[in-house]
Coordinates of C-alpha atoms in Angstrom, one line a residue:
M1 CA -8.6 40.1 8.5
M2 CA -9.2 39.3 4.8
I3 CA -5.5 39.8 4.2
R4 CA -4.8 37.5 6.5
I5 CA -7.2 34.8 4.7
G6 CA -6.3 35.7 1.3
V7 CA -2.6 34.8 2.3
L8 CA -4.0 31.4 3.6
L9 CA -5.4 30.4 1.1
L10 CA -2.8 31.7 -1.6
S11 CA 0.1 29.4 0.9
G12 CA -2.5 26.6 0.5
L13 CA -2.2 26.3 -3.4
P14 CA 1.0 24.6 -3.7
L15 CA 0.3 21.9 -1.1
V16 CA -3.0 20.7 -3.5
A17 CA -2.3 17.6 -5.8
V18 CA -2.1 18.3 -9.2
A19 CA -3.0 16.0 -11.8
E20 CA -1.5 15.6 -15.2
E21 CA -3.7 14.4 -18.5
V22 CA -1.3 11.2 -19.6
V23 CA -1.2 11.5 -24.0
I24 CA -2.5 7.9 -25.1
Q25 CA 0.2 7.1 -27.9
K26 CA -1.1 4.4 -29.4
T27 CA -4.6 2.2 -29.2
W28 CA -6.0 -0.7 -30.1
R29 CA -9.2 -2.4 -30.5
G30 CA -10.4 -6.2 -30.7
I31 CA -12.1 -9.5 -29.2
I32 CA -10.2 -11.2 -26.8
F33 CA -10.9 -14.3 -24.6
L34 CA -11.8 -14.2 -21.4
P35 CA -12.5 -17.5 -19.0
R36 CA -15.6 -17.8 -16.6
T37 CA -16.6 -19.7 -14.0
F38 CA -19.4 -22.2 -14.3
P39 CA -21.8 -21.8 -11.5
G40 CA -21.2 -22.6 -8.1
K41 CA -17.8 -22.4 -8.6
A42 CA -16.8 -18.8 -8.0
L43 CA -14.1 -17.0 -7.7
K44 CA -12.6 -15.9 -3.8
A45 CA -11.8 -12.1 -5.6
K46 CA -13.4 -10.5 -8.6
P47 CA -10.6 -10.1 -11.3
S48 CA -9.8 -6.3 -12.2
P49 CA -10.8 -6.0 -16.0
L50 CA -8.0 -3.5 -16.6
K51 CA -4.7 -5.1 -17.4
V52 CA -1.6 -3.3 -17.1
V53 CA 1.6 -4.6 -18.9
R54 CA 4.8 -3.5 -17.9
D55 CA 7.3 -6.0 -19.2
A56 CA 7.6 -8.4 -22.5
K57 CA 6.7 -11.2 -19.9
G58 CA 3.1 -9.6 -19.4
Y59 CA 3.0 -8.3 -23.2
D60 CA 3.4 -12.1 -24.3
E61 CA 0.4 -13.6 -21.7
F62 CA -1.9 -10.4 -22.8
L63 CA -1.4 -11.3 -26.6
K64 CA -1.6 -15.2 -25.7
L65 CA -5.5 -14.1 -24.9
I66 CA -6.0 -12.9 -28.4
P67 CA -7.8 -15.5 -30.5
K68 CA -6.0 -16.6 -33.5
K69 CA -9.5 -16.9 -35.5
Q70 CA -12.3 -14.8 -35.7
I71 CA -15.6 -15.7 -34.6
S72 CA -17.6 -16.9 -37.3
R73 CA -19.9 -19.6 -37.9
T74 CA -18.2 -20.7 -41.2
R75 CA -15.7 -23.7 -41.0
P76 CA -13.2 -23.2 -41.1
A77 CA -13.2 -20.1 -39.1
P78 CA -10.8 -16.9 -41.4
P79 CA -7.6 -15.7 -39.7
N80 CA -8.6 -13.1 -36.7
T81 CA -6.9 -9.4 -38.5
D82 CA -6.2 -8.2 -34.7
P83 CA -2.9 -5.7 -35.4
L84 CA -1.6 -7.3 -31.9
L85 CA -1.2 -10.6 -33.3
K86 CA 1.3 -9.6 -35.7
K87 CA 3.5 -8.7 -32.5
P88 CA 4.0 -5.2 -33.0
P89 CA 7.3 -3.9 -31.0
V90 CA 7.0 -2.0 -27.6
D91 CA 10.0 -0.6 -25.6
F92 CA 8.8 -0.9 -22.0
T93 CA 11.5 0.8 -20.8
R94 CA 9.9 3.9 -22.1
H95 CA 6.2 2.9 -22.5
T96 CA 2.9 1.0 -20.3
L97 CA 0.6 -0.7 -21.7
L98 CA -3.1 -0.4 -20.6
A99 CA -5.6 -3.0 -21.8
I100 CA -9.5 -2.9 -20.6
S101 CA -11.4 -6.0 -21.2
R102 CA -15.5 -7.1 -21.1
P103 CA -17.6 -9.8 -21.6
S104 CA -19.9 -8.3 -23.9
M105 CA -19.6 -7.0 -28.0
T106 CA -19.6 -3.6 -26.9
R107 CA -16.2 -2.1 -26.3
P108 CA -14.9 -0.5 -23.3
V109 CA -14.0 3.2 -23.8
F110 CA -10.7 4.9 -22.5
K111 CA -12.1 8.8 -21.6
K112 CA -9.2 9.9 -19.4
I113 CA -5.7 9.1 -18.0
T114 CA -4.2 11.1 -15.5
E115 CA -1.2 11.2 -13.7
G116 CA -1.3 11.7 -9.8
E117 CA 1.5 12.5 -7.7
K118 CA 1.0 8.6 -5.9
D119 CA -0.8 6.8 -8.4
V120 CA -2.1 6.8 -12.1
V121 CA -6.3 7.0 -12.5
V122 CA -7.8 5.6 -15.4
S123 CA -11.5 6.8 -16.5
V124 CA -13.2 4.2 -18.6
E125 CA -16.7 3.8 -19.6
F126 CA -18.5 0.6 -20.7
P127 CA -21.0 1.7 -23.3
R128 CA -24.5 0.3 -22.8
E129 CA -24.6 -3.3 -24.1
F130 CA -27.7 -4.4 -26.4
P131 CA -29.8 -7.5 -25.9
A132 CA -27.4 -9.7 -28.6
A133 CA -26.1 -13.0 -28.5
H134 CA -22.8 -13.5 -27.9
P135 CA -20.1 -16.0 -27.8
I136 CA -19.0 -17.5 -24.5
H137 CA -15.7 -16.8 -23.0
I138 CA -15.5 -13.7 -25.7
G139 CA -15.3 -10.3 -24.9
T140 CA -13.7 -7.0 -26.1
Y141 CA -10.8 -5.1 -25.4
T142 CA -9.5 -1.9 -25.7
A143 CA -5.6 -1.6 -25.5
V144 CA -3.6 2.1 -25.0
L145 CA -0.2 2.5 -24.8
I146 CA 1.4 5.5 -22.8
P147 CA 4.6 6.7 -21.2
K148 CA 6.4 4.6 -18.8
S149 CA 4.4 4.8 -15.3
D150 CA 6.0 2.5 -12.2
K151 CA 2.9 4.4 -10.2
S152 CA -0.2 1.8 -8.8
V153 CA -2.9 2.1 -11.4
Q154 CA -6.4 3.2 -10.3
L155 CA -9.5 1.8 -12.3
R156 CA -12.2 4.4 -12.4
L157 CA -15.4 3.4 -13.9
I158 CA -17.4 6.1 -15.5
E159 CA -20.6 4.7 -16.0
L160 CA -20.3 3.2 -12.2
G161 CA -18.5 6.5 -10.7
R162 CA -16.6 4.1 -8.1
K163 CA -13.2 3.6 -8.3
Q164 CA -11.7 -0.1 -7.9
K165 CA -8.7 -1.8 -6.2
P166 CA -5.4 -1.2 -7.9
A167 CA -4.6 -3.6 -11.4
K168 CA -1.2 -5.8 -10.4

């Protein structure tokens, strides 16, 4: 009887989906323009804070959201020193860019990215916000470059412990 149970358990091992951790190849951080809705004009669906960029067109759209000037009280504001504003070349035949944004001045942190058989699971932590003033329509982002994947991407917020809908 024990041998049958052992054989049954061993035969079921290959059926378990094995998730492989994805290596982050490059990371960028900075501020980003996040348009907010006015009270009373709520969106039909809450947009995902995760943006998956798989082509040059999406990369250009993402770069347009990075302000050209720093957030500053000085006039004129100094230019933004964000390294992505220099438009570093990204080979989208070999890489995928994942960007997570937050309407706060504390940056989101990629904790782990795993690739399963059907999807890529991105675990992100939003550090605790401290009471502070922050500009309207401005937030922070963290972007990472990973090996190319055409699988759907699932966002898992570590702080909340729940999964969100797949990003486009």
